[in-house]
Tab-separated table of C-alpha atoms in Angstrom:
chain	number	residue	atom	x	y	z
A	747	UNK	CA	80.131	54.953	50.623
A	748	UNK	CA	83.215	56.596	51.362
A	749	UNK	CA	83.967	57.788	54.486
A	750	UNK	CA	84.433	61.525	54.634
A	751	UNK	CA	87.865	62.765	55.232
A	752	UNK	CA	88.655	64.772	58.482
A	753	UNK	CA	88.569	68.503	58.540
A	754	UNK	CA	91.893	69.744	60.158
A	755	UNK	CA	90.650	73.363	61.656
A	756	UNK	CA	93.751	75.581	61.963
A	757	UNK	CA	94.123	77.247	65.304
A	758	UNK	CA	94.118	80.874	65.215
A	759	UNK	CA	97.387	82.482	64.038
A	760	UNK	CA	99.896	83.125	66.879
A	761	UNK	CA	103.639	83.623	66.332
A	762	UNK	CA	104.912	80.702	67.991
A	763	UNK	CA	106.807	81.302	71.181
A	764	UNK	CA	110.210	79.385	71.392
A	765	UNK	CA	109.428	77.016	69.271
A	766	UNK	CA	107.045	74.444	70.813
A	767	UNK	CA	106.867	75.389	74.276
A	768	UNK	CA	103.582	76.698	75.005
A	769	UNK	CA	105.545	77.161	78.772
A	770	UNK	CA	106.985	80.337	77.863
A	771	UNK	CA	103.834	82.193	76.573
A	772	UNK	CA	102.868	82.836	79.816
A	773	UNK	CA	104.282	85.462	82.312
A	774	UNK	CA	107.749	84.301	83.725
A	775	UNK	CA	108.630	86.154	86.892
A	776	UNK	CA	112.138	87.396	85.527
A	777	UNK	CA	109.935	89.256	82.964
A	778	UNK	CA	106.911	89.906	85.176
A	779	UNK	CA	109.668	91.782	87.678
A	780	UNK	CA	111.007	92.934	84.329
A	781	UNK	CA	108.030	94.537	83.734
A	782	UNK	CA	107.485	95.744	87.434
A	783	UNK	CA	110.217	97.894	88.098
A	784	UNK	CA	110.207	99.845	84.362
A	785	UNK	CA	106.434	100.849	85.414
A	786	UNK	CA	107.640	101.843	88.833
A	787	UNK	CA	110.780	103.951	88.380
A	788	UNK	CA	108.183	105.996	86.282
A	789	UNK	CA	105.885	106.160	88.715
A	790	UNK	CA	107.712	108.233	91.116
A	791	UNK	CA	107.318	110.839	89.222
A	792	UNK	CA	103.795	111.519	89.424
A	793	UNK	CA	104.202	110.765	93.137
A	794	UNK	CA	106.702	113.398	93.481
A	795	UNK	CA	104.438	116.018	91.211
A	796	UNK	CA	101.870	115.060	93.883
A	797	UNK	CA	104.160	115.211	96.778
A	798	UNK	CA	106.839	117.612	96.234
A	799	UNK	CA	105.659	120.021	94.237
A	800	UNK	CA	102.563	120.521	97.062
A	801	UNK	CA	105.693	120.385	99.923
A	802	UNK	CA	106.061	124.162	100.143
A	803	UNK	CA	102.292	124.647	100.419
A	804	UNK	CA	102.087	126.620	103.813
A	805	UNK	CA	105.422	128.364	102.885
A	806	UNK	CA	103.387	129.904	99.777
A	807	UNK	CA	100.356	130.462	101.219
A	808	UNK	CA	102.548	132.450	104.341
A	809	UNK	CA	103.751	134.282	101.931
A	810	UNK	CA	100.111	135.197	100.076
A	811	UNK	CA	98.756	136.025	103.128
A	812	UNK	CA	101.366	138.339	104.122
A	813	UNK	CA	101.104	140.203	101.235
A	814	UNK	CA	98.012	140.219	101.615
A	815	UNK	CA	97.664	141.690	104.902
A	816	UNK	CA	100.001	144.681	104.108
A	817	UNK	CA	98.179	145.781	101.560
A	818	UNK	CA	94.388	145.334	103.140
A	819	UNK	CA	95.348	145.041	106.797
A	820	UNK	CA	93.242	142.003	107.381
A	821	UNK	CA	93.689	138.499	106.714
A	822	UNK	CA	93.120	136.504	103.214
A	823	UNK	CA	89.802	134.590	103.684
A	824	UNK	CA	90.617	130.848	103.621
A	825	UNK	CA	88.713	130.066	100.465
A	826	UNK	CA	90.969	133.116	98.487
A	827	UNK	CA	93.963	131.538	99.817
A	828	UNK	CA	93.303	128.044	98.365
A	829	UNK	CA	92.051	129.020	95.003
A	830	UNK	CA	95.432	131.020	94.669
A	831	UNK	CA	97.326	128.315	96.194
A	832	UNK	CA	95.593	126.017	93.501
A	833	UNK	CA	96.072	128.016	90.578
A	834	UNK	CA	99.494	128.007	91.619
A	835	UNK	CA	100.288	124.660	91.790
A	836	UNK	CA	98.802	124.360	88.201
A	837	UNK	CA	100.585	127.446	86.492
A	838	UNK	CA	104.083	125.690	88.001
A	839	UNK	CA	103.589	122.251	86.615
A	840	UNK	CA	101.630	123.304	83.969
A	841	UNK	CA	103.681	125.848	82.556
A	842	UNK	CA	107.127	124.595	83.519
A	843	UNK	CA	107.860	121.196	84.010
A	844	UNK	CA	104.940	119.915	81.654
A	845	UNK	CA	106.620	122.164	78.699
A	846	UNK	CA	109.948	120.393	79.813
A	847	UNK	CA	108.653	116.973	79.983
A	848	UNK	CA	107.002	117.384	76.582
A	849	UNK	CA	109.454	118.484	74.600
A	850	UNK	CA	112.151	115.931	76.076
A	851	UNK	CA	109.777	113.648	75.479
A	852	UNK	CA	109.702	114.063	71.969
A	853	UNK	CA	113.697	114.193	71.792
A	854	UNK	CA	113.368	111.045	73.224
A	855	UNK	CA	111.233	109.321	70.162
A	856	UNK	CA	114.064	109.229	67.854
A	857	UNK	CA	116.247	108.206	70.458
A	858	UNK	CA	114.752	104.889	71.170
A	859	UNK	CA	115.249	103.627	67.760
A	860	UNK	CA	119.195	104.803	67.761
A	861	UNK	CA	120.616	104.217	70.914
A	862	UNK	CA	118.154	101.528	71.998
A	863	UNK	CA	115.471	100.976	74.654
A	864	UNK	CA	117.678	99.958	77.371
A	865	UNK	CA	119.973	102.554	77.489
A	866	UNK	CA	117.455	105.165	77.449
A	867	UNK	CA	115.469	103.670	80.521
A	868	UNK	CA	118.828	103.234	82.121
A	869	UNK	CA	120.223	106.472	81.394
A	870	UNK	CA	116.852	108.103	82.465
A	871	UNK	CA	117.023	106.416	85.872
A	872	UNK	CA	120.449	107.117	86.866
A	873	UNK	CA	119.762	111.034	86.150
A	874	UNK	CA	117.317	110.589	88.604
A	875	UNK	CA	119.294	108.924	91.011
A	876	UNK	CA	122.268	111.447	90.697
A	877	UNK	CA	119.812	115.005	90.751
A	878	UNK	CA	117.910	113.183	93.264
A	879	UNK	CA	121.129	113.181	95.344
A	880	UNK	CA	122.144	116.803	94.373
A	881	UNK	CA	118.263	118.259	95.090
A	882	UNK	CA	118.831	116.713	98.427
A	883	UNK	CA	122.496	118.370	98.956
A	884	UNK	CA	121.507	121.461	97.321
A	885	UNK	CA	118.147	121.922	100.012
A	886	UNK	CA	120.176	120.941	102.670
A	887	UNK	CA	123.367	123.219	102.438
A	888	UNK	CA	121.385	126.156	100.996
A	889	UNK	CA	122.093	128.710	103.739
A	890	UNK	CA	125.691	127.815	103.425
A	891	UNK	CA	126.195	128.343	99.903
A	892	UNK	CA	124.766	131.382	98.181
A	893	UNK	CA	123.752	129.361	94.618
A	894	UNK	CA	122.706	126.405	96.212
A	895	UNK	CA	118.994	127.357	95.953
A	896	UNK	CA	119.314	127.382	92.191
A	897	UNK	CA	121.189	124.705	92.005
A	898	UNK	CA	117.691	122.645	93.715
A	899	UNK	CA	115.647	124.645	90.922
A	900	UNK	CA	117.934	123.466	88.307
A	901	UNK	CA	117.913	119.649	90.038
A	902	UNK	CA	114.316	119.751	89.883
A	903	UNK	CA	114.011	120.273	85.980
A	904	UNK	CA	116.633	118.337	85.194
A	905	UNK	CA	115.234	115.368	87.502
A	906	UNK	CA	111.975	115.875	84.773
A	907	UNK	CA	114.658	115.711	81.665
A	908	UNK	CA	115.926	112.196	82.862
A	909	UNK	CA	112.131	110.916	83.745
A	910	UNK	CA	111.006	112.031	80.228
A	911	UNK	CA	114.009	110.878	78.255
A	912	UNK	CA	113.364	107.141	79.928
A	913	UNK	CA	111.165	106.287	82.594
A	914	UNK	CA	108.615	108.613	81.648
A	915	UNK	CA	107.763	106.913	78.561
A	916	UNK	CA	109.764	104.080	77.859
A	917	UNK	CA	107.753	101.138	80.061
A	918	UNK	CA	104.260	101.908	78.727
A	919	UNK	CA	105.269	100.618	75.503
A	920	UNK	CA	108.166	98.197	76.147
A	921	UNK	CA	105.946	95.778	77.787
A	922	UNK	CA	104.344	95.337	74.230
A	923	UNK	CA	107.789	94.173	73.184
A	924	UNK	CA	108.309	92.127	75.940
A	925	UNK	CA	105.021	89.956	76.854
A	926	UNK	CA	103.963	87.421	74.222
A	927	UNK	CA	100.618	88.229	73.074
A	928	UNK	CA	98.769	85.247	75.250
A	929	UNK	CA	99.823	87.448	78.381
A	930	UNK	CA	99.950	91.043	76.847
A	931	UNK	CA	96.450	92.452	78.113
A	932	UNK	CA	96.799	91.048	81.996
A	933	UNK	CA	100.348	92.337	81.915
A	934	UNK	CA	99.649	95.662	80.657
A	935	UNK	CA	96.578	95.762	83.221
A	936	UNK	CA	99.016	95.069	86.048
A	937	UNK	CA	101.615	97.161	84.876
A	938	UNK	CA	99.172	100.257	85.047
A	939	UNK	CA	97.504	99.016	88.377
A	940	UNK	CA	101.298	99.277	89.990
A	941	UNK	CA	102.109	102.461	88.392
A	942	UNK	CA	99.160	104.437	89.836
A	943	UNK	CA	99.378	102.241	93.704
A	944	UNK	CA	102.866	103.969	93.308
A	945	UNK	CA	101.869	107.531	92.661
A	946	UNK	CA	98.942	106.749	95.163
A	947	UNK	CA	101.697	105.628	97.942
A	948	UNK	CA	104.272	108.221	96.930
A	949	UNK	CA	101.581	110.969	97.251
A	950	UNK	CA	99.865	109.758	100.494
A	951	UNK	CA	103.252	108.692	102.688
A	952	UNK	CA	105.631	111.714	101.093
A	953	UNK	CA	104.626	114.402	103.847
A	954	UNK	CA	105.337	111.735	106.578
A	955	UNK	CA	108.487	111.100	105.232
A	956	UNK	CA	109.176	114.749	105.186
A	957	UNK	CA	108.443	115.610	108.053
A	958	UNK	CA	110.207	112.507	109.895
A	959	UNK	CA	113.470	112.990	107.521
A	960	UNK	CA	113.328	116.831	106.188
A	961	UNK	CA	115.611	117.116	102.990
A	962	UNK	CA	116.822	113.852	103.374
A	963	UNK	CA	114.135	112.240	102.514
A	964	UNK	CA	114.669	112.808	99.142
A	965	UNK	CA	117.320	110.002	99.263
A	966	UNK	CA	114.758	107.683	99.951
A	967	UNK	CA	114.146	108.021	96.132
A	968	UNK	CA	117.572	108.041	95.105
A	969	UNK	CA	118.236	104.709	96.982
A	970	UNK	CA	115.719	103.040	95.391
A	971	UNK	CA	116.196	104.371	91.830
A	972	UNK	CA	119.514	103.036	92.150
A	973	UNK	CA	117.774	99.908	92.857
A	974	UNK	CA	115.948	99.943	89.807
A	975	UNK	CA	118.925	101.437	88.020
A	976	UNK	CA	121.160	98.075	88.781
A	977	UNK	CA	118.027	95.296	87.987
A	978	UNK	CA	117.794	97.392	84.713
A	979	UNK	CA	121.512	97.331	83.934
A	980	UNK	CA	121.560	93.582	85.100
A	981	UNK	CA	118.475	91.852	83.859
A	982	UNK	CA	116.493	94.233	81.631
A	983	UNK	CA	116.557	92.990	77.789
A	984	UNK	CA	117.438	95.156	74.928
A	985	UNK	CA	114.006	95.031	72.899
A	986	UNK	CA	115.060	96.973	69.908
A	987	UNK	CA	114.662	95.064	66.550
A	988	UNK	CA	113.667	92.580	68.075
A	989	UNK	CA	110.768	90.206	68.305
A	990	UNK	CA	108.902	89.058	71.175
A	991	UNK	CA	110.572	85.525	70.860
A	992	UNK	CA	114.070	86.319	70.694
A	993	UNK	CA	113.125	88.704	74.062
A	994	UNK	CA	112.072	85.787	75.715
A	995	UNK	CA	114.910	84.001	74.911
A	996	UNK	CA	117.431	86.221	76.025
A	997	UNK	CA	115.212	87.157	79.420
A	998	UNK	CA	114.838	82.966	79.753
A	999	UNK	CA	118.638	82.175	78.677
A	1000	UNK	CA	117.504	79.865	76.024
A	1001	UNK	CA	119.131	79.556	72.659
A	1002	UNK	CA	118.086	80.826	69.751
């Protein structure tokens, strides 16, 4: 009887990764940092919506209550006070730098595919460095200089145009075009962990660093988005027609 021949059972299709080397389908830590600082310079954002945007909180509600208190000649109760404090942290985000943020964000979309992924990330973070610098300035010499407190307004939104042009949306899809597939879900899982510890550390250590540095402390955030401004210029691939492979290659300085 003849013997039966062998069934060869394909594996299931994968692009290969750099030809044979099933070493490079796994998270390198060039392209796990990679990965780590694109989530995190947009993560500062929603730490300083969370942070910043509260700051002036007893300044507003000062101002509430004293309004208040001509008009009635008693106090605001407490639980007044906070709803309009509330509703006014939501109409300014809301309203304002929401409506920015969305509609640079869609600017941004044909952007990505023209001037590339790279430069937009990188462009977006050095905004942020530089307004961050001039909100700082601007807060700090604004009893000298009569325009100086629009000039912070102004630093503000255009601190949200940089974020939204880059950082803001950018890394939550250029890790798809980074990670080969093998790693894709525990990278992606990572990269969103990090991004909301950031907004959760931002948020929770922002009044102590207010408080301990005043209107300085907003350099805090430009020195480190300068940080991530210089990795990005350095070491951050250009993923822009290309495939996952020839990423790898150029992140891994291996020949194509």
């Amino acid at each position: 009887m003849d013997e039966e021949e062998p069934i060869n059972v394909e594996p299931d299709d994968q692009a290969p990764l750099l030809g044979s080397k099933k070493a490079t389908s796994s998270l390198t830590s060039w392209l796990l940092f990679s990965m780590l600082v694109a989530v995190c310079g947009g993560s500062f954002q929603f730490g300083w919506n969370t942070g910043v945007i509260n700051a002036p909180s007893a300044t507003i509600k000062e101002f509430y209550n004293e309004t208040y208190h001509a008009r009635y000649n008693v106090s605001m109760p407490a639980r007044e006070l906070t709803l309009l404090w509330s509703v006014t942290v939501s109409v300014f985000p809301a309203g304002g730098i929401v409506g920015v943020n969305l509609l640079m964000t869609v600017i941004s979309i044909p952007l990505m595919d023209r001037l590339g992924r790279r430069t937009l990330h990188l462009a977006g973070l050095v905004g942020m460095t530089v307004f961050s610098v001039l909100l700082s300035l601007s807060l700090l010499f604004q009893d000298s200089v009569s325009w100086f407190p629009y000039a912070s307004i102004s630093g503000v939104v255009l601190f949200v145009v940089f974020f939204s042009i880059g950082p803001g949306s950018i890394p939550w899809f250029i890790m798809t075009e980074m990670i080969p597939m093998s790693a894709r879900g525990k990278a992606v899982s990572l990269a969103v962990l990090t991004n909301f510890f950031c907004n959760f550390l931002v948020g929770l250590f922002f009044p102590i660093l207010q408080e301990s540095l005043g209107y300085y402390s907003f350099l805090v955030f430009a020195s480190l988005l300068a940080v991530f401004s210089l990795f990005t210029y350095l070491k951050m691939p250009e993923t822009k027609n290309k495939t996952v492979d020839q990423v790898l290659a150029v992140v891994l300085g291996t020949p194509q």
